[in-house]
Amino acid sequence: MESRYDVNEVESRIYEMWEKSGYFNPDTCVEKGVTKVGAEPFSNILPPPNVTGELHMGHAAMLVIEDIMVRYNRMQGKKTLWVPGTDHAAIATQSKVEKEISKKEDKNRHDLGREEFLRRVNEYAQKSHDFIVKQIKRMGASLDWSREAYTLDATREKAVHAAFQKLYDMGLIYRGNRVVNWDPKGQTVISDDEIIYEERKAKFYTFRYSKDFPIAISTTRPETKVGDTAVAVHPDDPRYKKFVGKEFDVDFVGVPLHIKVIADEAVEKDFGTGALGVTPAHSAIDWEVAQRHKLPLVQVIDERAKMMVDGPLKGMKAIEAREWIVSELAKQGLIEKEEEVTQNVSTAERTGAIIEPLPKLQWFIGVNKKFKVESSKLKGVKSGSEKTLKELMKHAVESGEIKIAPDRFEKVYFHWIDNLRDWCISRQLWFGHRIPVWYCMSCLEPHVNLEVKSKWFLVRHGETDWNKEKRSQGSSDISLNATGKEQAEIIARQLKSEKVDLIVSSPLLRAKETAEIIGEATGAEIIFDDRLREKNHGVTEGMLIEEANKKYGNSYTYEATISGSEGYADVELRAWEAFLHHKKDHHHKNVVIVSHGGTIRTLKKRLRNLSIEEMFALPGTKNTEVLEIDSAEKCKKCGSDFYEQDSDTLDTWFSSGLWPFSVFNWPQETADLKTYFPNSVMETGYDILFFWVARMILMSTALMGQVPFRQVYLHGLVRDAKGRKMSKSLGNGIDPLEMANKYGADATRLSLIIGASAGNDLKLSEDRIRGYRNFSTKIWNIARFIQMNKPTILDLPSVKQSDGTKKHRKTDYVQYLDELEKLKLEITKHLDNFEFHLAGEKLYHYIWHTLADVILEKEKLGLRSDDAAKAESYDILETLLLKSLKMLHPFMPFVTEEIYGIFRPGKMLMVEKW
RNA sequence: GCGCGAUUAGCUCAGUGGUAGAGCGUCACAUUGACAUUGUGAAGGUCGGAGGUCCGAUCCCUCCAUCGCGCACCA
């Protein structure tokens, strides 16, 4: 043995050896006979790390704890499976890439287009994934890589679609217009759980809408009050009883409001003035009040947190509007009180933006809706019984079918469920599972998991100099400029990933050139159709639009206004005729239509069944925009056969929620699913109990009628030596990879185990890791010493009896073995009870301070004696060492495996019997 | 407001109804030894405070304090 233990050399070699052996895969273990065919299964799924960069110490802790459980169970002879995977982490990954692009190229995702942006995100995700896998392996995790999964891969997509369909059919997924949490920075809706409350100082104003309004109200957000439609008071409040039911028209800082006074139990008499200004559009609570009293809803703040009401407020930022309104009220002498209060402000977890409650049409999972539980395997829930998701989620833990350790988290879990509201699952993001719903273009009827037969893409030509100069450009043959060519390339790139069969283009030069660029990229045939050309502008052709308008008036009208020119009505007629013609001829093909802004507008009008006004209100088609239209079976409601897919994506936790069975390729009925589901354990950080653990229980009880796992084990967070959260901005993170390279993965592993009890945070410092590095060195040297003293003659008659059992002369030896056997019982018990820190500490103590300091020192005497005594001393030392190594293996797999291999060539400790 | 956790050696933390433990750090001594060190030993603690149960409490119960966290409220 080398005098020095070279961690890096050993650890990389050993992991490779494990991987090659195939023993990470339980099927191989059975094949090679190290696991019995009928062995009890033990399964665990790795909480998939986000593909947002790299792993931190928290991930390392998770890997180590799980690897200990997995290795222990594998050595126990169970059919042990640990499934690896990664999570696409929609909003986290998307916003990371967006930030990068904005920093490096000063562009946003819309500049790049959906396809190109997604290409970039996927590229980033792939890189992250590769690095993460490397890191995971470096930590020694014995995962079955042959079963690796990704929350956004094709197999998991099937699971997502099946789950959506099933929940939709059960009536649990619905689309509704409700007040949701809008993140103005991320430009997306987020769920209640993605909100972080921050305490901030705020001013609490008490005022009246106007002089002639009898009731004063209070708020910290005066800017929302232009959206008030009622004032609510408590039914028993004598001060206001006389006003209940009355309606008032008031002038609030120049905005006319119609306010109804209503009585509602939700109002607290003692809070503020005891009267609540109800803003149904911008407060979830008010929205509920409004639902009860059938109040109208007035949205006054838009998606960019700007004011929407007419008058001086229009376009003002919400914060500015607040100041403006307060000063107006002050001028009018309407403010009665102004107090400093601390309030909890809702901010978005990912972007930090202040949440703006907005009414929006979104997809939800109803948690309070009763549904029929089909084929239930849940304890105490009969198949066919009616339950709500909330009830099932609670029941799964209450019945004891899922146990949570430490058990105090069960209480936390129940409390969360009690407060749970419907889960908003749609996100205005691009990265993620597209919502598998198609809306009929003409009647908007939703169709889930529509089978698309062919795709039609409407694109506009690239920019020309005339576009740039804002000239009226109709039937002239103008070439693309440099920007235009680039734009055509962008479109071509987006379409490259689609199987395009045919390009139908307007014959005008700018369209023709665009079509050719697309044709080159996709290899599709190009045909021309004169009916797709741009509107004929007549005499204004080529003029600056501004001048033309001055001279001839606005000619961008439905009916033609200039003789010899066309109106949009004319364009619509011929363009639609062309569209129908090609649809008839090429209905089974994927077709790109290259045309012009005006022409596309009229096609959209026909396809979407728009009015003339609605058509003109459409935003112009961008030169890089691809409008995808899907052709499928006729709509069951109106008979149209063109659809547009919902442009939103699903909350990343929707796909994560399916993970316990989607990794086994559900909805296929695989052998894995049968064997390993429900999973034996779910090990993860307590910080994602709600985000993830609860969602898995929701999905599993609803879709599988089973619990997703039997035991939840929650570990604490890894913090720095001062107890702070490790973060990039603080620069206090300890990189697991760096530590593994410096001190060894074994030492890093032990530092994450000892001193960390379940559910409690762990403070980690490099010093601690160094301490355990010394322990690896110690073990190495214990082994080296024993090996160095290996006698040449081993099989002494006095040592080995005829029946093969060993008999030892000294009672010491029996004691040693008894002592170790006792330790083994303790270690086993600790591992069964998830007390890894206790097991680790006891092993550490035994090996160093009993085996090395006491036993080995004592046996040195024997090793220096005659052959028989030497053989005996050697024998007991080797026995104790190897038994210890076996127990230590789950904790420090590398050094133990390496030494074991030296003493027992050809054997692998990883699959030795516990 | 409701709930949870923590409070033990200088630091970071384990732990137990019956003389207080580890790692790191400090000090002394030993050692080129299997040990890029290690060994032996030492110093250092009314186990947050106050009550209670008990023969006996750091541990169980009650109250309080400080720190941290979760949830709710937030007109």
Tab-separated table of C-alpha atoms (C1' of nucleotides) in Angstrom, chain A residues 1-5 777-790 856 874 881 899 902-903, chain B residues 34-36:
chain	number	residue	atom	x	y	z
A	1	MET	CA	0.000	0.000	0.000
A	2	GLU	CA	1.123	3.507	-0.771
A	3	SER	CA	2.249	5.400	2.272
A	4	ARG	CA	-0.004	8.259	1.291
A	5	TYR	CA	-3.664	7.993	0.502
A	777	THR	CA	-5.860	9.223	6.532
A	778	LYS	CA	-6.131	7.482	9.861
A	779	ILE	CA	-8.168	4.633	8.415
A	780	TRP	CA	-5.733	4.301	5.563
A	781	ASN	CA	-2.860	3.998	7.968
A	782	ILE	CA	-4.619	1.525	10.208
A	783	ALA	CA	-5.105	-0.649	7.148
A	784	ARG	CA	-1.583	-0.059	5.968
A	785	PHE	CA	-0.145	-1.065	9.305
A	786	ILE	CA	-2.175	-4.238	9.441
A	787	GLN	CA	-1.291	-5.098	5.890
A	788	MET	CA	2.393	-4.465	6.509
A	789	ASN	CA	2.270	-6.975	9.325
A	790	LYS	CA	0.609	-9.682	7.333
A	856	LEU	CA	-4.135	-2.002	17.606
A	874	TYR	CA	-3.107	-10.234	12.536
A	881	LEU	CA	-10.927	-3.790	10.317
A	899	ILE	CA	-8.965	-0.909	1.402
A	902	ILE	CA	-6.646	-4.671	-1.092
A	903	PHE	CA	-7.517	-7.223	1.567
B	34	A	C1'	1.283	2.630	10.504
B	35	C	C1'	-0.213	8.398	10.612
B	36	A	C1'	1.764	15.521	5.244
